[in-house]
CSV table of C-alpha atoms in Angstrom, one decimal:
chain,number,residue,atom,x,y,z
A,1,UNK,CA,-14.5,5.6,-56.7
A,2,UNK,CA,-11.0,6.4,-57.5
A,3,UNK,CA,-8.5,9.1,-58.0
A,4,UNK,CA,-5.2,7.5,-59.0
A,5,UNK,CA,-2.9,5.1,-57.2
A,6,UNK,CA,0.4,5.6,-55.6
A,7,UNK,CA,2.9,7.3,-58.0
A,8,UNK,CA,5.6,5.0,-59.3
A,9,UNK,CA,7.9,8.0,-58.5
A,10,UNK,CA,7.4,7.8,-54.8
A,11,UNK,CA,7.3,5.3,-52.0
A,12,UNK,CA,3.9,4.5,-50.3
A,13,UNK,CA,3.2,6.8,-47.4
A,14,UNK,CA,1.3,5.9,-44.3
A,15,UNK,CA,-1.8,7.8,-45.5
A,16,UNK,CA,-1.6,6.8,-49.2
A,17,UNK,CA,-4.0,7.6,-52.0
A,18,UNK,CA,-4.7,3.9,-52.2
A,19,UNK,CA,-6.6,4.2,-48.9
A,20,UNK,CA,-9.3,5.8,-50.9
A,21,UNK,CA,-9.4,3.2,-53.7
A,22,UNK,CA,-9.5,0.6,-51.5
A,23,UNK,CA,-0.7,-7.9,-49.3
A,24,UNK,CA,-2.8,-9.7,-47.0
A,25,UNK,CA,-3.9,-8.9,-43.5
A,26,UNK,CA,-3.1,-11.1,-40.6
A,27,UNK,CA,-5.2,-14.3,-40.7
A,28,UNK,CA,-6.7,-13.3,-37.3
A,29,UNK,CA,-8.2,-10.1,-38.9
A,30,UNK,CA,-9.7,-11.6,-42.0
A,31,UNK,CA,-12.6,-13.7,-40.4
A,32,UNK,CA,-14.1,-10.8,-38.6
A,33,UNK,CA,-13.9,-8.5,-41.7
A,34,UNK,CA,-15.0,-11.1,-44.1
A,35,UNK,CA,-18.1,-11.8,-42.1
A,36,UNK,CA,-19.5,-8.5,-43.1
A,37,UNK,CA,-19.1,-9.5,-46.8
A,38,UNK,CA,-21.0,-12.7,-46.2
A,39,UNK,CA,-24.1,-10.6,-46.1
A,40,UNK,CA,-23.7,-9.7,-49.8
A,41,UNK,CA,-26.9,-10.2,-51.8
A,42,UNK,CA,-25.6,-12.9,-54.2
A,43,UNK,CA,-26.3,-16.1,-52.1
A,44,UNK,CA,-29.4,-14.8,-50.4
A,45,UNK,CA,-31.0,-13.9,-53.8
A,46,UNK,CA,-30.4,-17.3,-55.4
A,47,UNK,CA,-31.1,-19.5,-52.4
A,48,UNK,CA,-28.0,-21.5,-53.3
A,49,UNK,CA,-25.2,-22.4,-51.0
A,50,UNK,CA,-22.1,-20.3,-51.4
A,51,UNK,CA,-18.9,-22.0,-52.5
A,52,UNK,CA,-16.3,-22.4,-49.7
A,53,UNK,CA,-12.8,-21.5,-50.9
A,54,UNK,CA,-9.7,-22.7,-49.1
A,55,UNK,CA,-7.2,-20.1,-47.8
A,56,UNK,CA,-4.4,-19.7,-50.2
A,57,UNK,CA,-1.5,-17.4,-51.1
A,58,UNK,CA,-1.9,-15.1,-54.0
A,59,UNK,CA,1.5,-14.4,-55.7
A,60,UNK,CA,2.3,-11.2,-57.5
A,61,UNK,CA,2.0,-12.0,-61.2
A,62,UNK,CA,5.2,-11.9,-63.3
A,63,UNK,CA,3.1,-11.2,-66.4
A,64,UNK,CA,3.1,-7.4,-65.8
A,65,UNK,CA,5.8,-4.8,-65.8
A,66,UNK,CA,8.2,-4.6,-62.8
A,67,UNK,CA,6.7,-1.1,-62.0
A,68,UNK,CA,3.2,-2.6,-61.8
A,69,UNK,CA,4.4,-5.6,-59.8
A,70,UNK,CA,5.4,-3.2,-57.0
A,71,UNK,CA,1.9,-1.7,-57.0
A,72,UNK,CA,0.2,-5.1,-57.0
A,73,UNK,CA,2.5,-6.4,-54.3
A,74,UNK,CA,1.8,-3.5,-51.9
A,75,UNK,CA,-0.1,-4.2,-48.7
A,76,UNK,CA,-3.7,-3.1,-48.1
A,77,UNK,CA,-3.9,0.7,-47.6
A,78,UNK,CA,-3.8,1.7,-43.9
A,79,UNK,CA,-7.2,2.6,-42.7
A,80,UNK,CA,-9.1,1.1,-45.6
A,81,UNK,CA,-11.8,-0.1,-43.2
A,82,UNK,CA,-11.8,2.9,-40.9
A,83,UNK,CA,-15.2,4.4,-41.6
A,84,UNK,CA,-15.9,8.0,-40.5
A,85,UNK,CA,-18.8,8.3,-38.1
A,86,UNK,CA,-19.9,11.9,-38.8
A,87,UNK,CA,-19.6,14.7,-41.3
A,88,UNK,CA,-16.5,16.1,-39.7
A,89,UNK,CA,-14.8,12.7,-40.1
A,90,UNK,CA,-15.7,12.5,-43.8
A,91,UNK,CA,-14.4,16.0,-44.4
A,92,UNK,CA,-11.2,15.2,-42.6
A,93,UNK,CA,-10.8,12.2,-44.8
A,94,UNK,CA,-11.4,14.3,-47.9
A,95,UNK,CA,-8.7,16.8,-46.7
A,96,UNK,CA,-6.3,14.0,-46.2
A,97,UNK,CA,-7.0,12.5,-49.6
A,98,UNK,CA,-6.1,15.7,-51.3
A,99,UNK,CA,-2.9,16.0,-49.3
A,100,UNK,CA,-2.0,12.4,-50.1
A,101,UNK,CA,-1.9,13.0,-53.9
A,102,UNK,CA,-0.4,16.6,-53.9
A,103,UNK,CA,3.1,15.4,-54.9
A,104,UNK,CA,1.8,13.2,-57.6
A,105,UNK,CA,-0.4,16.0,-59.0
A,106,UNK,CA,2.7,18.2,-59.2
A,107,UNK,CA,4.7,15.4,-60.8
A,108,UNK,CA,2.1,14.8,-63.5
A,109,UNK,CA,1.7,18.5,-64.3
A,110,UNK,CA,5.5,19.0,-64.6
A,111,UNK,CA,6.1,15.7,-66.5
A,112,UNK,CA,3.8,16.7,-69.3
A,113,UNK,CA,4.4,20.5,-69.1
A,114,UNK,CA,0.7,21.1,-68.7
A,115,UNK,CA,-1.1,24.4,-68.3
A,116,UNK,CA,-3.8,24.1,-65.6
A,117,UNK,CA,-6.3,27.0,-65.1
A,118,UNK,CA,-9.0,27.1,-62.5
A,119,UNK,CA,-12.3,28.7,-63.4
A,120,UNK,CA,-16.0,28.2,-63.1
A,121,UNK,CA,-18.8,27.1,-65.5
A,122,UNK,CA,-22.4,27.6,-64.4
A,123,UNK,CA,-21.0,28.3,-60.9
A,124,UNK,CA,-19.2,24.9,-60.8
A,125,UNK,CA,-15.4,24.9,-60.2
A,126,UNK,CA,-13.5,23.4,-63.1
A,127,UNK,CA,-9.9,22.9,-64.2
A,128,UNK,CA,-9.0,23.6,-67.8
A,129,UNK,CA,-6.0,21.5,-68.7
A,130,UNK,CA,-4.0,22.3,-71.8
A,131,UNK,CA,-1.1,20.2,-73.0
A,132,UNK,CA,2.1,21.8,-74.3
A,133,UNK,CA,1.1,20.6,-77.8
A,134,UNK,CA,-2.4,19.7,-78.8
A,135,UNK,CA,-2.5,17.0,-81.5
A,136,UNK,CA,-3.7,18.4,-84.9
A,137,UNK,CA,-6.8,16.3,-84.9
A,138,UNK,CA,-7.7,17.5,-81.4
A,139,UNK,CA,-7.6,21.2,-81.9
A,140,UNK,CA,-11.4,21.6,-82.1
A,141,UNK,CA,-12.1,18.7,-79.7
A,142,UNK,CA,-12.6,18.7,-75.9
A,143,UNK,CA,-12.7,16.0,-73.3
A,144,UNK,CA,-14.7,16.4,-70.1
A,145,UNK,CA,-13.3,14.6,-67.1
A,146,UNK,CA,-15.3,13.5,-64.0
A,147,UNK,CA,-13.1,12.5,-61.1
A,148,UNK,CA,-13.4,9.5,-58.8
A,149,UNK,CA,-13.2,9.2,-55.0
A,150,UNK,CA,-16.4,7.6,-53.9
A,151,UNK,CA,-18.4,10.9,-54.2
A,152,UNK,CA,-16.6,12.2,-51.1
A,153,UNK,CA,-12.8,12.4,-51.8
A,154,UNK,CA,-10.3,14.4,-53.8
A,155,UNK,CA,-11.7,17.9,-53.8
A,156,UNK,CA,-10.1,20.7,-55.8
A,157,UNK,CA,-7.1,20.1,-58.0
A,158,UNK,CA,-6.5,16.7,-56.3
A,159,UNK,CA,-9.3,15.3,-58.4
A,160,UNK,CA,-7.8,16.4,-61.7
A,161,UNK,CA,-4.9,14.0,-61.9
A,162,UNK,CA,-6.6,11.6,-64.3
A,163,UNK,CA,-7.6,14.5,-66.5
A,164,UNK,CA,-4.0,15.7,-66.5
A,165,UNK,CA,-2.7,12.3,-67.6
A,166,UNK,CA,-5.3,12.2,-70.5
A,167,UNK,CA,-4.2,15.7,-71.6
A,168,UNK,CA,-0.6,14.6,-71.5
A,169,UNK,CA,-0.8,11.2,-73.0
A,170,UNK,CA,-3.6,11.9,-75.5
A,171,UNK,CA,-2.7,15.6,-76.3
A,172,UNK,CA,-6.3,16.8,-75.8
A,173,UNK,CA,-7.6,19.9,-74.0
A,174,UNK,CA,-9.5,18.6,-71.0
A,175,UNK,CA,-12.0,20.2,-68.6
A,176,UNK,CA,-12.0,18.5,-65.2
A,177,UNK,CA,-15.1,19.1,-63.1
A,178,UNK,CA,-14.7,19.7,-59.3
A,179,UNK,CA,-18.3,18.8,-58.5
A,180,UNK,CA,-20.0,19.1,-55.1
A,181,UNK,CA,-19.7,16.0,-52.9
A,182,UNK,CA,-21.1,14.3,-49.8
A,183,UNK,CA,-21.6,14.6,-46.9
A,184,UNK,CA,-22.8,18.2,-47.5
A,185,UNK,CA,-24.0,17.6,-51.0
A,186,UNK,CA,-25.3,14.0,-51.6
A,187,UNK,CA,-27.1,12.7,-54.7
A,188,UNK,CA,-28.0,14.3,-57.1
A,189,UNK,CA,-25.6,17.3,-56.5
A,190,UNK,CA,-22.7,15.7,-58.4
A,191,UNK,CA,-24.8,14.8,-61.4
A,192,UNK,CA,-26.5,18.2,-61.4
A,193,UNK,CA,-23.1,19.9,-61.5
A,194,UNK,CA,-21.7,17.8,-64.3
A,195,UNK,CA,-24.9,18.3,-66.3
A,196,UNK,CA,-24.7,22.1,-65.8
A,197,UNK,CA,-21.1,22.2,-67.1
A,198,UNK,CA,-22.1,20.0,-70.1
A,199,UNK,CA,-24.8,22.6,-70.9
A,200,UNK,CA,-22.2,25.4,-70.8
A,201,UNK,CA,-19.8,23.5,-73.0
A,202,UNK,CA,-22.5,22.8,-75.6
A,203,UNK,CA,-22.7,26.5,-76.3
A,204,UNK,CA,-19.0,26.5,-77.4
A,205,UNK,CA,-18.3,23.1,-78.8
A,206,UNK,CA,-20.0,20.7,-81.1
A,207,UNK,CA,-21.1,17.7,-79.0
A,208,UNK,CA,-19.8,15.3,-81.7
A,209,UNK,CA,-16.3,16.8,-81.0
A,210,UNK,CA,-16.5,16.2,-77.2
A,211,UNK,CA,-16.0,13.1,-75.1
A,212,UNK,CA,-16.7,12.4,-71.4
A,213,UNK,CA,-14.5,10.1,-69.2
A,214,UNK,CA,-13.8,9.2,-65.6
A,215,UNK,CA,-13.0,6.3,-63.3
A,216,UNK,CA,-14.9,4.7,-60.5
A,217,UNK,CA,-17.4,7.2,-59.2
A,218,UNK,CA,-16.3,9.3,-62.2
A,219,UNK,CA,-17.1,6.3,-64.5
A,220,UNK,CA,-20.6,6.0,-63.0
A,221,UNK,CA,-21.2,9.7,-63.3
A,222,UNK,CA,-20.1,9.5,-67.0
A,223,UNK,CA,-22.9,6.9,-67.6
A,224,UNK,CA,-25.4,8.8,-65.5
A,225,UNK,CA,-24.7,12.0,-67.3
A,226,UNK,CA,-25.6,10.3,-70.6
A,227,UNK,CA,-28.9,9.0,-69.0
A,228,UNK,CA,-29.6,12.5,-67.7
A,229,UNK,CA,-28.8,14.1,-71.1
A,230,UNK,CA,-31.1,11.7,-72.8
A,231,UNK,CA,-33.9,12.4,-70.4
A,232,UNK,CA,-33.5,16.2,-70.8
A,233,UNK,CA,-33.1,16.0,-74.6
A,234,UNK,CA,-29.5,17.4,-74.5
A,235,UNK,CA,-27.1,16.5,-77.3
A,236,UNK,CA,-24.8,13.5,-76.4
A,237,UNK,CA,-21.0,13.5,-76.7
A,238,UNK,CA,-19.3,11.7,-79.6
A,239,UNK,CA,-17.8,9.0,-77.3
A,240,UNK,CA,-17.4,8.1,-73.6
A,241,UNK,CA,-14.8,6.3,-71.5
A,242,UNK,CA,-16.3,5.1,-68.2
A,243,UNK,CA,-13.5,3.2,-66.4
A,244,UNK,CA,-14.3,0.8,-63.6
A,245,UNK,CA,-17.6,2.5,-63.0
A,246,UNK,CA,-19.4,1.9,-59.7
A,247,UNK,CA,-22.4,1.3,-61.8
A,248,UNK,CA,-24.5,-0.7,-59.3
A,249,UNK,CA,-24.7,0.6,-55.7
A,250,UNK,CA,-26.6,-2.6,-54.7
A,251,UNK,CA,-23.2,-4.3,-54.8
A,252,UNK,CA,-24.7,-7.3,-56.7
A,253,UNK,CA,-21.8,-8.1,-59.1
A,254,UNK,CA,-19.9,-11.4,-58.8
A,255,UNK,CA,-16.5,-9.8,-58.3
A,256,UNK,CA,-17.7,-7.9,-55.2
A,257,UNK,CA,-17.3,-11.3,-53.5
A,258,UNK,CA,-14.8,-13.0,-55.8
A,259,UNK,CA,-12.3,-10.2,-55.6
A,260,UNK,CA,-12.8,-9.2,-51.9
A,261,UNK,CA,-9.4,-9.1,-50.2
A,262,UNK,CA,-7.8,-9.8,-53.6
A,263,UNK,CA,-8.2,-6.1,-54.6
A,264,UNK,CA,-5.5,-4.3,-52.6
A,265,UNK,CA,-7.0,-0.9,-53.3
A,266,UNK,CA,-10.6,-1.0,-52.3
A,267,UNK,CA,-10.1,-4.3,-50.5
A,268,UNK,CA,-13.8,-4.9,-49.6
A,269,UNK,CA,-17.2,-3.2,-49.7
A,270,UNK,CA,-17.2,-3.5,-45.9
A,271,UNK,CA,-14.6,-0.7,-45.7
A,272,UNK,CA,-14.9,3.0,-46.3
A,273,UNK,CA,-16.0,2.6,-49.9
A,274,UNK,CA,-19.4,1.0,-49.1
A,275,UNK,CA,-20.1,3.6,-46.5
A,276,UNK,CA,-19.2,6.4,-48.9
A,277,UNK,CA,-21.6,5.0,-51.5
A,278,UNK,CA,-24.4,4.9,-48.9
A,279,UNK,CA,-23.6,8.4,-47.8
A,280,UNK,CA,-23.9,9.7,-51.3
A,281,UNK,CA,-27.1,7.8,-52.0
A,282,UNK,CA,-28.8,8.9,-48.8
A,283,UNK,CA,-32.5,7.8,-48.7
A,284,UNK,CA,-32.8,7.4,-52.5
A,285,UNK,CA,-33.6,4.0,-54.2
A,286,UNK,CA,-30.3,2.4,-55.0
A,287,UNK,CA,-31.7,1.1,-58.3
A,288,UNK,CA,-32.4,4.7,-59.5
A,289,UNK,CA,-30.5,4.7,-62.8
A,290,UNK,CA,-29.0,8.1,-62.0
A,291,UNK,CA,-27.4,6.5,-58.9
A,292,UNK,CA,-26.8,3.0,-60.4
A,293,UNK,CA,-26.7,3.5,-64.1
A,294,UNK,CA,-26.7,-0.3,-64.8
A,295,UNK,CA,-30.4,-0.1,-64.1
A,296,UNK,CA,-30.9,2.5,-66.9
A,297,UNK,CA,-31.7,2.3,-70.6
A,298,UNK,CA,-28.4,2.2,-72.6
A,299,UNK,CA,-30.1,2.5,-76.1
A,300,UNK,CA,-28.7,5.4,-78.1
A,301,UNK,CA,-25.5,5.7,-76.0
A,302,UNK,CA,-22.4,7.0,-77.8
A,303,UNK,CA,-19.5,4.6,-78.5
A,304,UNK,CA,-17.8,3.6,-75.3
A,305,UNK,CA,-14.5,2.2,-74.1
A,306,UNK,CA,-14.4,0.6,-70.6
A,307,UNK,CA,-11.3,-0.2,-68.6
A,308,UNK,CA,-10.7,-2.4,-65.5
A,309,UNK,CA,-8.3,-5.0,-64.0
A,310,UNK,CA,-8.5,-8.6,-63.2
A,311,UNK,CA,-8.3,-8.0,-59.4
A,312,UNK,CA,-10.7,-5.0,-59.3
A,313,UNK,CA,-13.4,-5.4,-56.6
A,314,UNK,CA,-16.0,-4.0,-59.0
A,315,UNK,CA,-14.7,-5.6,-62.2
A,316,UNK,CA,-18.3,-7.1,-62.6
A,317,UNK,CA,-19.7,-3.6,-62.9
A,318,UNK,CA,-17.4,-2.9,-65.8
A,319,UNK,CA,-18.2,-6.3,-67.4
A,320,UNK,CA,-21.9,-5.9,-66.9
A,321,UNK,CA,-21.9,-2.4,-68.3
A,322,UNK,CA,-20.1,-3.6,-71.4
A,323,UNK,CA,-22.5,-6.4,-71.9
A,324,UNK,CA,-25.5,-4.1,-71.5
A,325,UNK,CA,-24.1,-1.6,-73.9
A,326,UNK,CA,-23.5,-4.4,-76.5
A,327,UNK,CA,-27.1,-5.7,-75.9
A,328,UNK,CA,-28.3,-2.2,-76.8
A,329,UNK,CA,-26.2,-2.4,-80.0
A,330,UNK,CA,-23.8,0.3,-78.8
A,331,UNK,CA,-20.2,0.2,-80.1
A,332,UNK,CA,-18.4,-0.7,-76.9
A,333,UNK,CA,-14.9,-1.9,-76.3
A,334,UNK,CA,-13.6,-3.6,-73.1
A,335,UNK,CA,-10.0,-3.5,-71.9
A,336,UNK,CA,-9.0,-5.5,-68.8
A,337,UNK,CA,-5.5,-5.2,-67.4
A,338,UNK,CA,-3.6,-8.1,-65.9
A,339,UNK,CA,-3.3,-8.2,-62.1
A,340,UNK,CA,-4.6,-4.7,-61.5
A,341,UNK,CA,-6.9,-3.8,-58.6
A,342,UNK,CA,-9.4,-1.0,-58.7
A,343,UNK,CA,-8.2,2.0,-60.8
A,344,UNK,CA,-4.6,0.9,-60.7
A,345,UNK,CA,-4.4,1.6,-64.5
A,346,UNK,CA,-4.2,5.2,-63.3
A,347,UNK,CA,-0.8,4.7,-61.5
A,348,UNK,CA,1.4,7.5,-62.9
A,349,UNK,CA,4.2,6.6,-65.2
A,350,UNK,CA,4.1,2.8,-65.3
A,351,UNK,CA,4.0,1.2,-68.8
A,352,UNK,CA,0.4,-0.1,-68.3
A,353,UNK,CA,-0.8,3.4,-67.6
A,354,UNK,CA,0.6,4.7,-70.8
A,355,UNK,CA,-0.9,1.8,-72.7
A,356,UNK,CA,-4.4,2.3,-71.1
A,357,UNK,CA,-4.5,6.0,-71.9
A,358,UNK,CA,-3.1,5.3,-75.4
A,359,UNK,CA,-6.1,3.0,-76.0
A,360,UNK,CA,-8.6,5.5,-74.7
A,361,UNK,CA,-7.1,8.3,-76.7
A,362,UNK,CA,-7.1,6.2,-79.8
A,363,UNK,CA,-10.8,5.4,-79.2
A,364,UNK,CA,-11.7,9.0,-78.8
A,365,UNK,CA,-9.7,9.9,-82.0
A,366,UNK,CA,-11.6,7.3,-83.9
A,367,UNK,CA,-15.0,8.3,-82.8
A,368,UNK,CA,-15.0,12.1,-82.2
A,369,UNK,CA,-15.7,14.3,-85.2
A,370,UNK,CA,-12.7,16.3,-86.5
């Protein structure tokens, strides 16, 4: 449900982008907040007693770059557990999310000398991102980007940062989709928009030469788009890259509890992120595969590369998605980065970010037709 973490080029600001990704709070705060997490379905479903874990300090690992250590060692984002109470509050949060990443968007665009053009496809706003130089193998290829943000945040160009970094690091042309979001447009509006854009692109590009990628909500929508395309008989892309997908809105994964308050981006499902998922889902069944793609049929999926971090609150969604793809005999690769919380592999200009995009770009190059 991400966009991208604090830029390594700037100091954290009070209303940082990490607020939307969800280092320790005062001990007095933790019990009351943790109590909400105790209602997670894991223990109730098994009938087994939960394991009690003693309080402990969690040091910043020395096994990552100094730049990433600064990100891992940052405190929880201010307001991570401030949940808007009405549509106006959610829209205000979306506006602030866009403002919080404006400087980073400019820095990414300038760093890679990208051309970013806003247009529409099937009535859906999109950003067409072209690098200064397109790699020879990629001249007839196209990547489709679906942004994160919990289905509620990073409207407009604010959502295109990940797409810009892929264009810059991978030297691909990228179309980033500015899909409709909650509260005004809950499920299935986002998926409808992505599918509509996919139909338009199929008229101009061979599907085997296109890939789809995104992180968090964008990762889930990547998977849901494949399920929707299968159900409608549409051609599938040559490869996909769903990163840290919020693929199970029932919050059943082990890491939802194991990494609660370890993740210094999302922090806990009891914060804004859980409320955003519920807002997007509305009254729909949370096990609907188009909402929670882990409940879908992964047979026939294109090759996939998945990315997450050891401290990611929804690491389990990534791991379970990878296992389900492998069980369906899909060519699927899993890369997990040391010490990273949710979507921190998107932090601009740190060594691990370049490495993660390099791996994804290499995967696309290996699996997309030339």
